[in-house]
Amino acid sequence: MAEVITPRAVDYPQWYLDVVKQAGLADNSEVRGCMVIRPNGYAIWEKMQRALDRLFKETGHVNAYFPLFIPLSYLAREEEMAEGFAKECAVVTHYRLKAEQGRLMVDPQAELEEPLIVRPTSETIIWNTYKKWVQSYRDLPLLINQWANVVRWEMRTRLFLRTAEFLWQEGHTAHATQQEAEEEAHRMVRVYQQFAEEYMAMPVLVGPKTEGQKFPGAVYTLCIEAMMQDGKALQAGTSHFLGQNFAKAFDVTFTNERNQQEYAWATSWGVSTRLIGGLIMTHSDDNGLVVPPRLAPLHVVICPLGRNDDERRPCREAAERLARALRERPRDPFFGYEPLNVHIDTLFDKQIGFRAAEYEVRGVPVRVEIGPKDIAQGTCVLARRDQPGKEGKQFGVPLENAAERIDALLRDIQRSLFERARRYRDNRTVTARNLDEFRDLFPVRKDDNEELPWDALKFVYAHWDGTRETEEWVQKEFKATIRCLPFDGPQEPGTCIFTGKPSARPVVFARAY
RNA sequence: CGGGGUGUAGCUCAGCCUGGCUAGAGCGCGUGGUUUGGGACCACGAAGUCGCAGGUUCAAAUCCUGUCACCCCGACCA
């Protein structure tokens, strides 16, 4: 099998598609804009779900489920949201088909009185429900999350990064006070940061979006922003403080301790299968997928070798003993209290190069080889996915403590993936002191772009006057947007490099996915 | 929605311009054999309504009309 992944330096978008395909993560479906998530990809999503769900539960949230279909009129209730999503809603207008001359067609007799939209997000239907659930301050807070699919009819789609239908979670909370709601919005964006950094090994910037980039209907939006290997930014998660906008639109009031009617305060927050795209573009290399161990569907693959049955049998038996030892290791929080996933590959008829490459493409963090020479010495060979080739191999590892060594190796891989990604981002984060410097960092002429290396883009700190006009001008001129105003970045005031007006603090510009 | 492109075997594609025997190749797949510590090789074999619907013709993958789907590039976006 000579299926080869396009190197990143040759064609980065093609590299991404190659990895998604060959690692068995997803396929384009026959349905425009929608994807089939394949088992290897879905397994990563399940690992993400499990970890996130635990973090949500630990912060007091519970799961529920609300309808896929939302009456059109609900969306219209919140003006900003209606405006924001109107152009990308799928609409259900009929409830029946009929067969005519052997052809199925929509039955014109079966038109719905009111069209239903397929949820692009669930604030409206949820707040319409909260109206019934909230009467007293004693009913608050409501801390509810839902795992669901949503549909946004995008013009151009890319596997995982932007599809017409995607899977996500959406938290929707209602609070008695503004302060409590704002704390919730901040708490959850920090949960996302923790998840991104500790599980995905993906460093993120955390902070508010600008007025122009916030979620329609929000008072403000907090986000986590990650840098992909090509230097582009990926919005990986958002947490919104919604103020009383939805409470007012859906008339959700409660009686406070002083017997006064008040509107409830709201937040919503979500991450989606887009994270899988982020995971790929943070760690993977020209050999294929790289998955941090905490999210890997398969932690360890053991490949026994041997030319004939006599050589293979002892290798296989050693592989089975090692697999058992790995699966029986004490469970701990690092792996979500779950046993290690270990696979023994017995495709003896394939060459080891083929077998190794296959698991490399699929991103299995650790590969073990046990051959006749190892059996003679009671050893095995460990190969770590994050360092492909000979550098990442440890030869002559004694079989008796191999399980411990592998366990430690998995933790080391997780750690070093994060450190490597953070170094990568920090090395590509710069400050533009004036417009000329900025212009050099975001070249727009075609021929300039073609000469640029694939990983030339950067995160650029620059002073901005805080106006929407300037932001839009920059976006038009340089195709770069303000990704966020990082909490943990520099905060000194200065002078806007675009207009010369005063700037409250530097903000981060980048090209974005 | 505008511009461009492509639909032929599971995948990638040739054949189409200039219509004509039984529609081809590589990869993959199956069987047998030789191999096996980084993507092996030999032999044999299975596999195709030529996207779909009309039309022209003695004859259509090939020409004409219509239609559908997908991909790429633009405007919009998590």
Coordinates of C-alpha atoms (C1' of nucleotides) in Angstrom, one line a residue:
Chain A
M1 CA 0.0 0.0 0.0
A2 CA 1.7 3.1 -1.2
E3 CA -0.9 5.5 0.1
V4 CA 1.2 8.4 1.1
I5 CA 0.2 11.5 3.0
T6 CA 1.0 14.8 1.3
P7 CA 3.7 16.5 3.3
R8 CA 2.6 19.7 5.1
A9 CA 5.2 21.8 3.3
V10 CA 3.7 20.7 -0.1
D11 CA 0.1 21.4 0.5
Y12 CA -1.1 21.9 4.1
P13 CA -4.9 21.6 3.4
Q14 CA -4.3 18.5 1.4
W15 CA -2.2 17.1 4.2
Y16 CA -5.1 17.6 6.6
L17 CA -7.5 15.8 4.4
D18 CA -5.1 13.0 3.9
V19 CA -4.6 12.5 7.6
V20 CA -8.4 12.6 8.2
K21 CA -8.9 10.0 5.5
Q22 CA -6.1 7.6 6.1
A23 CA -6.3 7.7 9.9
G24 CA -9.9 6.5 9.4
L25 CA -11.4 9.5 11.2
A26 CA -14.1 10.6 8.7
D27 CA -15.3 10.6 5.2
N28 CA -17.2 13.1 3.1
S29 CA -20.7 11.7 2.9
E30 CA -23.1 11.8 -0.1
V31 CA -24.9 14.5 1.7
R32 CA -23.5 17.9 0.9
G33 CA -21.6 19.4 3.7
C34 CA -22.1 16.5 6.1
M35 CA -19.5 13.9 7.1
V36 CA -19.5 10.4 8.2
I37 CA -17.5 10.1 11.4
R38 CA -15.7 6.7 11.2
P39 CA -15.0 4.5 14.3
N40 CA -11.5 5.8 14.9
G41 CA -12.7 9.4 14.8
Y42 CA -15.8 8.7 16.8
A43 CA -13.7 7.0 19.5
I44 CA -11.8 10.2 19.9
W45 CA -15.0 12.1 20.3
E46 CA -16.2 9.6 22.9
K47 CA -13.1 10.1 24.9
M48 CA -13.6 13.8 24.7
Q49 CA -17.2 13.5 25.7
R50 CA -16.3 11.3 28.7
A51 CA -13.6 13.7 30.0
L52 CA -15.7 16.8 29.4
D53 CA -18.8 15.3 30.9
R54 CA -16.9 14.5 34.0
L55 CA -15.6 18.1 34.2
F56 CA -19.2 19.4 33.8
K57 CA -20.5 17.1 36.5
E58 CA -17.7 18.1 38.8
T59 CA -18.8 21.7 38.4
G60 CA -22.4 20.9 39.3
H61 CA -24.0 20.5 35.9
V62 CA -26.5 17.8 34.8
N63 CA -27.5 16.6 31.4
A64 CA -30.9 16.9 29.7
Y65 CA -32.2 16.8 26.1
F66 CA -34.2 19.3 24.2
P67 CA -35.9 19.0 20.8
L68 CA -34.1 19.1 17.5
F69 CA -36.9 21.1 15.9
I70 CA -37.6 24.7 16.9
P71 CA -40.6 26.7 15.9
L72 CA -39.6 29.5 13.6
S73 CA -41.2 32.1 15.8
Y74 CA -38.9 31.2 18.8
L75 CA -35.8 32.2 16.8
A76 CA -37.5 35.5 16.0
R77 CA -37.9 36.4 19.7
E78 CA -34.3 37.3 20.2
E79 CA -33.5 39.8 17.5
E80 CA -29.7 39.5 17.4
M81 CA -29.8 35.8 17.3
A82 CA -32.4 35.8 14.6
E83 CA -30.2 38.0 12.5
G84 CA -27.1 36.0 13.3
F85 CA -28.4 32.6 12.3
A86 CA -31.1 33.4 9.7
K87 CA -28.9 32.8 6.7
E88 CA -27.9 29.3 7.7
C89 CA -31.0 27.5 9.0
A90 CA -32.5 24.3 7.6
V91 CA -36.2 24.6 7.6
V92 CA -38.8 21.9 7.9
T93 CA -42.1 22.8 6.2
H94 CA -43.9 19.5 5.6
Y95 CA -44.6 16.4 7.5
R96 CA -45.4 13.9 4.8
L97 CA -44.4 12.5 1.5
K98 CA -46.6 10.9 -1.1
A99 CA -45.9 8.6 -4.0
E100 CA -47.0 9.8 -7.4
Q101 CA -46.3 7.8 -10.5
G102 CA -43.8 5.7 -8.5
R103 CA -41.9 8.8 -7.5
L104 CA -41.8 10.0 -3.9
M105 CA -42.5 13.7 -3.5
V106 CA -43.4 16.2 -0.8
D107 CA -47.1 16.1 -0.2
P108 CA -48.3 19.7 -0.7
Q109 CA -51.3 18.9 1.4
A110 CA -49.0 18.3 4.4
E111 CA -47.6 21.8 5.0
L112 CA -46.9 22.6 8.6
E113 CA -48.8 25.6 10.0
E114 CA -45.6 27.0 11.3
P115 CA -42.2 25.9 9.8
L116 CA -39.8 24.3 12.2
I117 CA -36.1 25.1 12.0
V118 CA -33.5 22.5 12.7
R119 CA -31.6 23.9 15.8
P120 CA -28.4 25.8 14.9
T121 CA -28.1 26.2 18.7
S122 CA -30.8 25.7 21.4
E123 CA -31.0 28.9 23.5
T124 CA -34.5 29.7 22.3
I125 CA -36.2 26.4 22.9
I126 CA -34.4 26.0 26.2
W127 CA -35.3 29.4 27.5
N128 CA -38.9 28.9 26.3
T129 CA -38.8 25.8 28.6
Y130 CA -37.0 27.5 31.5
K131 CA -39.9 29.9 31.6
K132 CA -41.9 27.0 33.1
W133 CA -39.2 25.8 35.4
V134 CA -38.2 29.1 37.0
Q135 CA -40.5 30.8 39.5
S136 CA -38.5 31.5 42.6
Y137 CA -34.9 32.2 43.4
R138 CA -35.0 28.8 45.0
D139 CA -35.3 27.3 41.5
L140 CA -32.0 28.8 40.5
P141 CA -29.4 28.2 39.4
L142 CA -30.3 25.9 36.6
L143 CA -27.1 24.2 35.4
I144 CA -28.0 22.1 32.4
N145 CA -25.9 20.7 29.6
Q146 CA -27.0 18.8 26.5
W147 CA -25.1 16.6 24.1
A148 CA -26.6 17.0 20.7
N149 CA -26.2 17.5 17.0
V150 CA -26.9 20.9 15.4
V151 CA -27.2 22.1 11.8
R152 CA -25.8 25.3 10.3
W153 CA -26.1 25.4 6.6
E154 CA -22.6 26.5 5.7
M155 CA -21.6 27.4 2.2
R156 CA -18.2 25.9 2.3
T157 CA -17.4 23.0 4.6
R158 CA -14.3 21.1 5.8
L159 CA -14.2 17.8 7.6
F160 CA -14.5 18.4 11.4
L161 CA -13.6 22.2 11.1
R162 CA -16.9 23.2 9.5
T163 CA -19.7 20.9 8.5
A164 CA -23.4 21.5 8.0
E165 CA -24.2 19.1 10.8
F166 CA -21.9 18.7 13.8
L167 CA -21.9 17.2 17.2
W168 CA -21.4 19.3 20.3
Q169 CA -22.4 20.0 23.8
E170 CA -24.2 23.1 24.8
G171 CA -24.5 24.2 28.4
H172 CA -27.3 26.6 29.3
T173 CA -27.5 28.0 32.7
A174 CA -29.9 30.4 34.5
H175 CA -28.9 32.4 37.5
A176 CA -30.4 34.7 40.1
T177 CA -27.7 37.4 39.8
Q178 CA -25.5 38.9 37.2
Q179 CA -22.4 38.2 39.2
E180 CA -23.2 34.5 39.5
A181 CA -23.9 34.2 35.7
E182 CA -20.7 36.0 34.9
E183 CA -18.7 33.7 37.2
E184 CA -20.3 30.8 35.5
A185 CA -19.2 32.0 32.0
H186 CA -15.7 32.5 33.3
R187 CA -15.6 29.2 35.1
M188 CA -16.7 27.2 32.0
V189 CA -14.2 28.9 29.7
R190 CA -11.5 27.8 32.2
V191 CA -12.9 24.3 32.1
Y192 CA -12.4 24.4 28.4
Q193 CA -8.9 25.6 28.8
Q194 CA -8.2 22.8 31.3
F195 CA -9.6 20.3 28.9
A196 CA -7.7 21.6 25.9
E197 CA -4.4 21.7 27.7
E198 CA -4.6 18.7 30.0
Y199 CA -6.4 16.3 27.7
M200 CA -5.8 17.5 24.1
A201 CA -2.3 18.8 25.0
M202 CA -3.3 21.9 23.0
P203 CA -2.3 25.2 24.5
V204 CA -4.9 28.0 24.2
L205 CA -5.3 31.7 24.7
V206 CA -8.3 32.6 26.9
G207 CA -10.2 35.8 26.9
P208 CA -13.1 37.8 25.6
K209 CA -14.0 38.2 21.9
T210 CA -14.4 41.7 20.5
E211 CA -17.9 43.2 20.0
G212 CA -17.7 42.2 16.3
Q213 CA -16.8 38.6 16.9
K214 CA -19.1 37.7 19.8
F215 CA -22.0 35.3 19.6
P216 CA -25.3 36.8 18.4
G217 CA -27.4 37.4 21.5
A218 CA -24.5 37.5 24.0
V219 CA -23.5 40.4 26.1
Y220 CA -20.0 39.1 25.7
T221 CA -18.3 36.0 24.5
L222 CA -15.2 34.3 26.1
C223 CA -13.2 31.9 24.1
I224 CA -10.3 29.6 23.9
E225 CA -8.1 30.1 20.8
A226 CA -5.5 27.6 19.6
M227 CA -2.8 27.9 17.1
M228 CA -2.7 25.3 14.3
Q229 CA 0.7 24.2 12.8
D230 CA 0.2 26.6 9.9
G231 CA 0.0 29.5 12.3
K232 CA -3.7 30.0 11.8
A233 CA -6.0 30.4 14.8
L234 CA -8.8 28.0 15.6
Q235 CA -11.7 29.0 17.9
A236 CA -11.9 25.9 19.9
G237 CA -14.6 26.7 22.5
T238 CA -16.8 29.6 23.5
S239 CA -18.6 30.6 26.7
H240 CA -21.2 33.4 26.6
F241 CA -22.5 35.7 29.2
L242 CA -26.0 36.3 27.8
G243 CA -27.2 38.9 30.4
Q244 CA -30.9 39.0 30.6
N245 CA -31.4 39.0 26.8
F246 CA -33.0 35.6 26.6
A247 CA -34.9 35.9 29.9
K248 CA -36.5 39.1 28.5
A249 CA -37.2 37.5 25.1
F250 CA -38.9 34.5 26.7
D251 CA -40.2 36.1 29.8
V252 CA -38.3 34.1 32.4
T253 CA -38.8 35.8 35.7
F254 CA -38.5 34.7 39.3
T255 CA -39.4 36.1 42.7
N256 CA -36.3 37.1 44.6
E257 CA -35.8 37.1 48.4
R258 CA -37.4 40.5 48.7
N259 CA -40.5 39.3 46.8
Q260 CA -39.7 41.2 43.7
Q261 CA -40.0 40.0 40.1
E262 CA -36.6 39.8 38.3
Y263 CA -35.4 38.5 35.0
A264 CA -33.0 35.5 35.2
W265 CA -29.3 35.8 34.1
A266 CA -28.0 33.5 31.5
T267 CA -24.9 31.8 30.1
S268 CA -24.3 29.3 27.4
W269 CA -21.1 27.5 26.4
G270 CA -20.1 24.9 23.9
V271 CA -17.4 22.8 22.2
S272 CA -17.9 20.7 19.2
T273 CA -16.4 18.0 17.0
R274 CA -14.4 20.8 15.6
L275 CA -12.0 20.0 18.5
I276 CA -11.0 16.9 16.5
G277 CA -9.8 19.1 13.7
G278 CA -7.9 21.1 16.2
L279 CA -6.3 18.0 17.7
I280 CA -5.2 16.9 14.3
M281 CA -3.7 20.2 13.3
T282 CA -1.9 20.7 16.7
H283 CA 0.1 17.4 16.8
S284 CA 0.0 15.4 13.7
D285 CA 3.0 15.1 11.3
D286 CA 3.8 14.0 7.8
N287 CA 3.5 10.3 8.8
G288 CA -0.1 10.8 9.9
L289 CA -2.2 11.3 13.0
V290 CA -0.7 11.9 16.4
V291 CA -3.1 11.6 19.3
P292 CA -2.3 12.5 22.9
P293 CA -2.6 9.4 25.1
R294 CA -5.4 10.7 27.2
L295 CA -7.7 10.8 24.1
A296 CA -6.3 7.9 22.1
P297 CA -8.8 5.3 21.2
L298 CA -5.9 2.8 21.3
H299 CA -3.0 3.4 23.7
V300 CA -0.6 0.6 22.8
V301 CA -0.3 -1.8 19.8
I302 CA 1.9 -4.8 20.2
C303 CA 3.4 -6.4 17.1
P304 CA 4.8 -9.8 17.6
L305 CA 7.2 -10.8 14.7
G306 CA 8.7 -14.0 13.4
R307 CA 9.2 -15.8 10.1
N308 CA 7.6 -19.1 11.0
D309 CA 5.3 -20.6 13.6
D310 CA 8.2 -21.6 15.8
E311 CA 9.4 -18.1 16.0
R312 CA 6.0 -16.5 16.2
R313 CA 4.5 -18.5 19.0
P314 CA 6.8 -17.3 21.8
C315 CA 6.6 -13.7 20.5
R316 CA 2.8 -13.9 20.5
E317 CA 2.7 -15.4 24.0
A318 CA 5.0 -12.6 25.2
A319 CA 2.7 -10.1 23.6
E320 CA -0.3 -11.6 25.3
R321 CA 1.4 -11.5 28.7
L322 CA 2.4 -7.9 28.2
A323 CA -1.1 -7.0 27.0
R324 CA -2.6 -8.5 30.1
A325 CA -0.1 -6.7 32.4
L326 CA -1.0 -3.4 30.7
R327 CA -4.8 -4.0 30.9
E328 CA -4.5 -4.9 34.6
R329 CA -2.6 -1.8 35.7
P330 CA -4.2 0.1 38.5
R331 CA -6.8 2.6 37.1
D332 CA -6.1 6.2 37.8
P333 CA -7.5 9.6 36.9
F334 CA -4.9 10.2 34.2
F335 CA -6.6 7.6 32.0
G336 CA -10.1 8.5 33.2
Y337 CA -10.2 5.5 35.6
E338 CA -10.3 3.2 32.6
P339 CA -8.0 0.4 31.6
L340 CA -5.5 0.9 28.9
N341 CA -6.6 0.0 25.4
V342 CA -4.1 -2.5 24.0
H343 CA -4.2 -4.3 20.7
I344 CA -2.1 -7.2 19.6
D345 CA -1.4 -7.1 15.8
T346 CA -1.0 -10.6 14.4
L347 CA -0.8 -9.8 10.7
F348 CA 2.4 -11.8 10.4
D349 CA 2.1 -12.0 6.7
K350 CA 2.5 -8.3 6.3
Q351 CA 6.0 -6.8 6.7
I352 CA 6.8 -5.0 9.9
G353 CA 7.2 -1.8 7.9
F354 CA 3.7 -2.0 6.7
R355 CA 2.3 -2.8 10.1
A356 CA 4.3 0.0 11.8
A357 CA 3.3 2.5 9.2
E358 CA -0.4 1.6 9.5
Y359 CA -0.5 2.2 13.3
E360 CA 1.6 5.3 12.8
V361 CA -0.9 6.8 10.4
R362 CA -3.7 6.0 12.9
G363 CA -1.8 7.8 15.7
V364 CA -1.4 5.0 18.2
P365 CA 0.9 6.6 20.9
V366 CA 3.1 3.5 21.7
R367 CA 4.0 0.6 19.5
V368 CA 5.8 -2.5 20.9
E369 CA 7.7 -4.9 18.8
I370 CA 8.6 -8.4 20.0
G371 CA 10.7 -10.5 17.7
P372 CA 12.8 -13.6 18.0
K373 CA 15.9 -11.7 19.0
D374 CA 13.9 -10.1 21.8
I375 CA 12.6 -13.4 23.0
A376 CA 16.1 -14.7 23.3
Q377 CA 17.0 -11.8 25.6
G378 CA 13.7 -11.4 27.3
T379 CA 13.2 -7.9 25.9
C380 CA 11.1 -5.9 23.6
V381 CA 11.3 -2.7 21.5
L382 CA 9.2 0.4 22.4
A383 CA 8.4 3.1 19.7
R384 CA 6.8 6.4 20.6
R385 CA 4.5 8.0 18.0
D386 CA 5.5 11.5 18.9
Q387 CA 9.1 10.8 17.8
P388 CA 8.8 8.7 14.6
G389 CA 11.7 6.8 13.3
K390 CA 14.7 5.5 15.2
E391 CA 15.0 8.4 17.6
G392 CA 11.7 7.4 19.2
K393 CA 12.7 3.8 19.7
Q394 CA 14.0 2.1 22.9
F395 CA 15.7 -1.2 22.3
G396 CA 16.2 -4.0 24.7
V397 CA 13.5 -3.0 27.2
P398 CA 13.1 -5.9 29.6
L399 CA 9.8 -7.6 29.2
E400 CA 9.3 -8.0 33.0
N401 CA 8.9 -4.2 33.6
A402 CA 7.8 -3.2 30.1
A403 CA 4.3 -2.5 31.3
E404 CA 5.5 0.1 33.8
R405 CA 7.9 1.6 31.2
I406 CA 5.0 1.9 28.8
D407 CA 2.7 3.5 31.3
A408 CA 5.4 6.0 32.1
L409 CA 6.0 6.5 28.4
L410 CA 2.4 7.4 27.7
R411 CA 2.5 10.0 30.4
D412 CA 5.7 11.4 29.0
I413 CA 4.2 11.6 25.5
Q414 CA 1.2 13.5 26.9
R415 CA 3.4 16.0 28.6
S416 CA 5.9 16.5 25.8
L417 CA 3.1 16.9 23.2
F418 CA 1.8 19.8 25.2
E419 CA 5.2 21.3 25.8
R420 CA 6.1 21.0 22.1
A421 CA 2.8 22.6 21.0
R422 CA 3.3 25.5 23.5
R423 CA 6.8 26.1 22.3
Y424 CA 5.6 26.0 18.8
R425 CA 2.9 28.6 19.4
D426 CA 5.2 30.8 21.6
N427 CA 7.8 30.8 18.9
R428 CA 5.2 32.1 16.4
T429 CA 3.7 34.8 18.6
V430 CA 5.1 38.3 17.9
T431 CA 4.3 41.9 18.5
A432 CA 3.7 44.4 15.7
R433 CA 4.7 47.9 16.7
N434 CA 3.5 49.6 13.6
L435 CA 1.5 49.1 10.4
D436 CA 4.5 48.2 8.3
E437 CA 5.5 45.3 10.7
F438 CA 1.8 44.2 10.7
R439 CA 1.7 44.3 6.9
D440 CA 4.8 42.1 6.7
L441 CA 3.2 39.5 9.0
F442 CA 0.0 39.2 7.0
P443 CA 0.9 39.5 3.3
V444 CA -2.0 39.6 1.0
R445 CA -0.6 39.6 -2.5
K446 CA -1.0 36.2 -4.2
D447 CA 2.6 35.9 -5.3
D448 CA 3.9 36.8 -1.8
N449 CA 1.7 34.1 -0.3
E450 CA 3.1 31.5 -2.6
E451 CA 6.6 32.2 -1.5
L452 CA 5.7 31.9 2.1
P453 CA 6.5 28.7 3.9
W454 CA 3.4 26.7 5.0
D455 CA 3.9 27.5 8.7
A456 CA 4.8 31.2 8.3
L457 CA 1.6 32.7 9.9
K458 CA 1.8 34.1 13.4
F459 CA -0.2 35.3 16.3
V460 CA 0.3 39.0 16.4
Y461 CA -0.1 41.2 19.4
A462 CA -0.9 44.8 18.4
H463 CA -2.6 47.9 19.8
W464 CA -6.1 48.5 18.5
D465 CA -8.4 51.5 19.1
G466 CA -11.3 49.3 20.2
T467 CA -13.6 50.2 17.3
R468 CA -15.5 47.9 15.1
E469 CA -14.6 50.0 12.0
T470 CA -10.9 49.5 12.5
E471 CA -11.4 45.8 13.1
E472 CA -13.4 45.4 9.9
W473 CA -10.9 47.5 8.0
V474 CA -8.1 45.2 9.2
Q475 CA -10.1 42.1 8.3
K476 CA -10.7 43.4 4.8
E477 CA -7.2 44.6 4.2
F478 CA -5.3 41.6 5.8
K479 CA -7.8 38.8 6.2
A480 CA -6.7 38.8 9.8
T481 CA -9.2 39.0 12.7
I482 CA -8.9 39.8 16.4
R483 CA -9.0 36.4 18.0
C484 CA -9.3 37.5 21.6
L485 CA -8.1 39.8 24.3
P486 CA -6.1 37.3 26.4
F487 CA -6.6 37.4 30.1
D488 CA -3.1 36.3 30.6
G489 CA -1.5 38.6 28.0
P490 CA 0.0 42.1 28.2
Q491 CA -2.5 44.7 29.4
E492 CA -0.6 48.1 29.1
P493 CA -2.4 50.9 27.2
G494 CA -0.7 52.2 24.0
T495 CA -1.5 53.6 20.6
C496 CA -3.5 51.9 17.9
I497 CA -1.1 51.0 15.1
F498 CA -3.9 51.5 12.5
T499 CA -5.4 54.8 13.5
G500 CA -3.0 56.3 16.1
K501 CA -5.9 56.6 18.6
P502 CA -5.5 55.4 22.1
S503 CA -5.6 51.7 22.8
A504 CA -6.5 50.1 26.1
R505 CA -4.3 47.1 25.6
P506 CA -2.8 44.9 22.9
V507 CA -5.0 42.3 21.2
V508 CA -4.2 39.2 19.3
F509 CA -4.6 39.2 15.5
A510 CA -4.4 36.1 13.3
R511 CA -5.8 34.5 10.2
A512 CA -8.4 32.0 11.3
Y513 CA -10.2 28.8 10.4
Chain B
rC1 C1' -25.5 32.2 -5.1
rG2 C1' -21.5 33.4 -9.0
rG3 C1' -16.9 31.2 -11.7
rG4 C1' -14.3 26.6 -12.9
rG5 C1' -13.9 21.2 -12.9
rU6 C1' -15.2 16.0 -12.5
rG7 C1' -18.6 11.7 -12.8
rU8 C1' -15.9 4.7 -16.3
rA9 C1' -14.2 -1.8 -11.0
rG10 C1' -13.7 -0.6 -3.7
rC11 C1' -9.8 3.7 -4.9
rU12 C1' -6.9 6.8 -8.6
rC13 C1' -7.5 7.3 -13.5
rA14 C1' -6.8 6.1 -19.2
rG15 C1' -10.2 5.6 -23.3
rC16 C1' -14.2 10.4 -25.5
rC17 C1' -11.6 15.1 -29.7
rU18 C1' -12.0 11.5 -34.8
rG19 C1' -18.8 6.4 -32.6
rG20 C1' -17.3 0.2 -34.5
rC21 C1' -15.0 -6.7 -32.2
rU22 C1' -15.4 -9.2 -25.6
rA23 C1' -14.3 -1.4 -22.0
rG24 C1' -8.6 -1.0 -20.0
rA25 C1' -4.4 0.1 -16.4
rG26 C1' -2.3 0.8 -11.5
rC27 C1' -3.5 0.2 -6.5
rG28 C1' -6.7 -2.5 -3.4
rC29 C1' -9.4 -7.4 -2.8
rG30 C1' -9.4 -13.3 -2.9
rU31 C1' -6.5 -18.0 -3.5
rG32 C1' -1.6 -20.4 -3.6
rG33 C1' 3.6 -19.9 -3.1
rU34 C1' 8.3 -17.3 -1.9
rU35 C1' 9.3 -13.4 1.8
rU36 C1' 9.4 -10.9 6.8
rG37 C1' 13.4 -6.2 12.8
rG38 C1' 10.4 0.2 8.6
rG39 C1' 5.4 0.5 3.6
rA40 C1' 8.1 -7.1 -0.4
rC41 C1' 7.4 -10.3 -4.8
rC42 C1' 5.4 -14.1 -8.4
rA43 C1' 1.2 -16.7 -10.4
rC44 C1' -3.8 -17.2 -10.9
rG45 C1' -8.7 -15.1 -10.0
rA46 C1' -13.2 -12.1 -8.7
rA47 C1' -14.9 -7.5 -9.6
rG48 C1' -18.0 -2.3 -14.2
rU49 C1' -26.3 -0.6 -15.1
rC50 C1' -19.3 3.9 -18.3
rG51 C1' -23.8 9.3 -12.7
rC52 C1' -29.2 9.4 -14.5
rA53 C1' -33.0 10.3 -18.4
rG54 C1' -34.0 11.3 -23.3
rG55 C1' -32.3 11.9 -28.4
rU56 C1' -29.2 11.1 -33.1
rU57 C1' -27.2 6.5 -35.5
rC58 C1' -27.1 0.1 -38.5
rA59 C1' -24.0 1.0 -34.0
rA60 C1' -23.0 5.5 -28.2
rA61 C1' -18.5 5.4 -22.5
rU62 C1' -17.6 8.4 -27.0
rC63 C1' -22.0 13.0 -30.5
rC64 C1' -26.6 16.2 -28.9
rU65 C1' -30.2 17.9 -25.0
rG66 C1' -31.7 17.8 -20.2
rU67 C1' -30.9 16.5 -15.2
rC68 C1' -28.5 15.0 -10.6
rA69 C1' -24.3 14.7 -7.5
rC70 C1' -19.6 15.9 -5.8
rC71 C1' -14.9 18.7 -5.8
rC72 C1' -12.1 23.4 -6.2
rC73 C1' -12.1 29.0 -6.2
rG74 C1' -15.0 33.4 -4.3
rA75 C1' -18.9 36.2 -0.8
rC76 C1' -20.7 34.0 5.0
rC77 C1' -19.3 31.3 9.4
rA78 C1' -18.1 27.5 15.5

